[in-house]
Amino acid sequence: RRTEADLAAIHGALAAMRAQRDDPASAAAADVAFHQAIAQAAHNPCMAGLTDFVGQQLLAARRLAWENAARYRGGPGAAEEEHTALAEAIAAGDAGAARQAARRHLEAAAARVGLELD
């Protein structure tokens, strides 16, 4: 369902994360914007509303994830590859690849904050 405007928002947020990777607070805010842009691209108001609410509630956890990535997981750009894979799958219109990229990202993000997913 994504449009060219949706893709521009997704890629803009991804660029902001890259530009702010050395500042965990700014990178976390760009991370929230990235996920909100993806939810908006689904054109499902329930998903967008939920993502807006949860995104703001989890901002502190995302900041912790960026800080942990900077310290322990290969540098501040550790999540960049995950985000890029997800954005590319969405741009390609490949739902299966997007689903796999989202799952890999969730698993890695959980690990960055010390959680294990089953």
CSV table of C-alpha atoms in Angstrom, one decimal:
chain,number,residue,atom,x,y,z
A,1,ARG,CA,0.0,0.0,0.0
A,2,ARG,CA,3.0,2.3,0.3
A,3,THR,CA,3.1,5.4,-1.9
A,4,GLU,CA,6.1,7.3,-3.1
A,5,ALA,CA,5.4,9.9,-0.4
A,6,ASP,CA,5.5,7.0,2.2
A,7,LEU,CA,8.8,5.8,0.8
A,8,ALA,CA,10.2,9.3,1.1
A,9,ALA,CA,9.2,9.5,4.7
A,10,ILE,CA,10.7,6.1,5.5
A,11,HIS,CA,14.0,6.9,3.7
A,12,GLY,CA,14.0,10.4,5.3
A,13,ALA,CA,13.8,8.9,8.8
A,14,LEU,CA,16.4,6.3,7.9
A,15,ALA,CA,18.8,9.1,6.7
A,16,ALA,CA,18.1,11.0,10.0
A,17,MET,CA,19.1,7.9,12.0
A,18,ARG,CA,22.3,7.6,10.0
A,19,ALA,CA,23.1,11.3,10.5
A,20,GLN,CA,22.4,11.1,14.3
A,21,ARG,CA,23.9,7.7,15.1
A,22,ASP,CA,26.5,9.3,17.4
A,23,ASP,CA,23.7,10.9,19.5
A,24,PRO,CA,21.5,8.2,21.1
A,25,ALA,CA,18.7,10.6,22.0
A,26,SER,CA,18.4,12.0,18.4
A,27,ALA,CA,18.9,8.6,16.8
A,28,ALA,CA,16.1,7.1,19.0
A,29,ALA,CA,13.8,9.9,18.0
A,30,ALA,CA,14.6,9.2,14.3
A,31,ASP,CA,14.1,5.5,15.0
A,32,VAL,CA,10.6,6.3,16.3
A,33,ALA,CA,9.9,8.4,13.2
A,34,PHE,CA,11.1,5.5,11.0
A,35,HIS,CA,8.7,3.0,12.6
A,36,GLN,CA,5.9,5.5,12.5
A,37,ALA,CA,6.5,6.1,8.8
A,38,ILE,CA,6.3,2.4,8.1
A,39,ALA,CA,3.0,2.2,10.0
A,40,GLN,CA,1.6,5.2,8.1
A,41,ALA,CA,2.7,3.4,4.8
A,42,ALA,CA,0.3,0.6,5.7
A,43,HIS,CA,-2.6,3.0,5.4
A,44,ASN,CA,-4.2,1.3,8.4
A,45,PRO,CA,-5.4,3.9,10.9
A,46,CYS,CA,-5.4,1.3,13.7
A,47,MET,CA,-1.8,0.3,13.1
A,48,ALA,CA,-0.7,4.0,12.7
A,49,GLY,CA,-2.4,4.9,16.0
A,50,LEU,CA,-1.0,2.0,17.9
A,51,THR,CA,2.5,2.7,16.5
A,52,ASP,CA,2.3,6.4,17.5
A,53,PHE,CA,1.3,5.5,21.1
A,54,VAL,CA,3.7,2.6,21.6
A,55,GLY,CA,6.5,4.5,19.8
A,56,GLN,CA,6.4,7.3,22.3
A,57,GLN,CA,6.1,4.9,25.3
A,58,LEU,CA,9.2,3.0,24.1
A,59,LEU,CA,11.3,6.0,23.3
A,60,ALA,CA,13.4,5.5,26.4
A,61,ALA,CA,14.0,1.8,25.5
A,62,ARG,CA,15.0,2.7,22.0
A,63,ARG,CA,17.5,5.2,23.4
A,64,LEU,CA,18.9,2.5,25.6
A,65,ALA,CA,19.2,0.2,22.6
A,66,TRP,CA,21.1,2.9,20.7
A,67,GLU,CA,23.4,3.4,23.7
A,68,ASN,CA,24.0,-0.3,24.1
A,69,ALA,CA,24.6,-0.7,20.3
A,70,ALA,CA,27.2,2.1,20.6
A,71,ARG,CA,29.0,0.5,23.5
A,72,TYR,CA,28.7,-3.3,22.9
A,73,ARG,CA,27.3,-4.3,19.6
A,74,GLY,CA,29.7,-3.1,16.9
A,75,GLY,CA,29.2,0.6,17.1
A,76,PRO,CA,26.3,3.1,16.9
A,77,GLY,CA,25.2,1.9,13.5
A,78,ALA,CA,24.4,-1.6,14.6
A,79,ALA,CA,20.7,-1.3,13.7
A,80,GLU,CA,21.3,0.4,10.4
A,81,GLU,CA,21.6,-2.8,8.4
A,82,GLU,CA,18.3,-4.0,9.9
A,83,HIS,CA,16.5,-0.8,9.1
A,84,THR,CA,17.9,-0.6,5.6
A,85,ALA,CA,16.8,-4.2,4.8
A,86,LEU,CA,13.3,-3.4,6.0
A,87,ALA,CA,13.1,-0.2,4.0
A,88,GLU,CA,14.4,-1.9,0.9
A,89,ALA,CA,11.8,-4.7,1.2
A,90,ILE,CA,9.0,-2.2,1.6
A,91,ALA,CA,10.3,-0.2,-1.4
A,92,ALA,CA,10.4,-3.4,-3.4
A,93,GLY,CA,6.9,-4.3,-2.4
A,94,ASP,CA,8.1,-7.6,-1.1
A,95,ALA,CA,5.9,-8.5,1.9
A,96,GLY,CA,7.7,-11.7,2.7
A,97,ALA,CA,11.1,-10.0,2.8
A,98,ALA,CA,9.7,-7.2,4.8
A,99,ARG,CA,8.2,-9.6,7.3
A,100,GLN,CA,11.6,-11.4,7.6
A,101,ALA,CA,13.5,-8.2,8.0
A,102,ALA,CA,11.0,-6.9,10.6
A,103,ARG,CA,11.4,-10.2,12.6
A,104,ARG,CA,15.3,-10.0,12.4
A,105,HIS,CA,15.1,-6.4,13.6
A,106,LEU,CA,12.8,-7.2,16.5
A,107,GLU,CA,15.1,-10.1,17.6
A,108,ALA,CA,18.2,-8.0,17.4
A,109,ALA,CA,16.6,-5.0,19.1
A,110,ALA,CA,15.4,-7.2,21.9
A,111,ALA,CA,19.0,-8.5,22.3
A,112,ARG,CA,20.3,-5.0,22.4
A,113,VAL,CA,18.2,-4.3,25.5
A,114,GLY,CA,18.9,-7.6,27.1
A,115,LEU,CA,15.7,-9.5,26.2
A,116,GLU,CA,15.4,-12.9,24.5
A,117,LEU,CA,12.5,-13.7,22.2
A,118,ASP,CA,11.2,-17.2,21.8
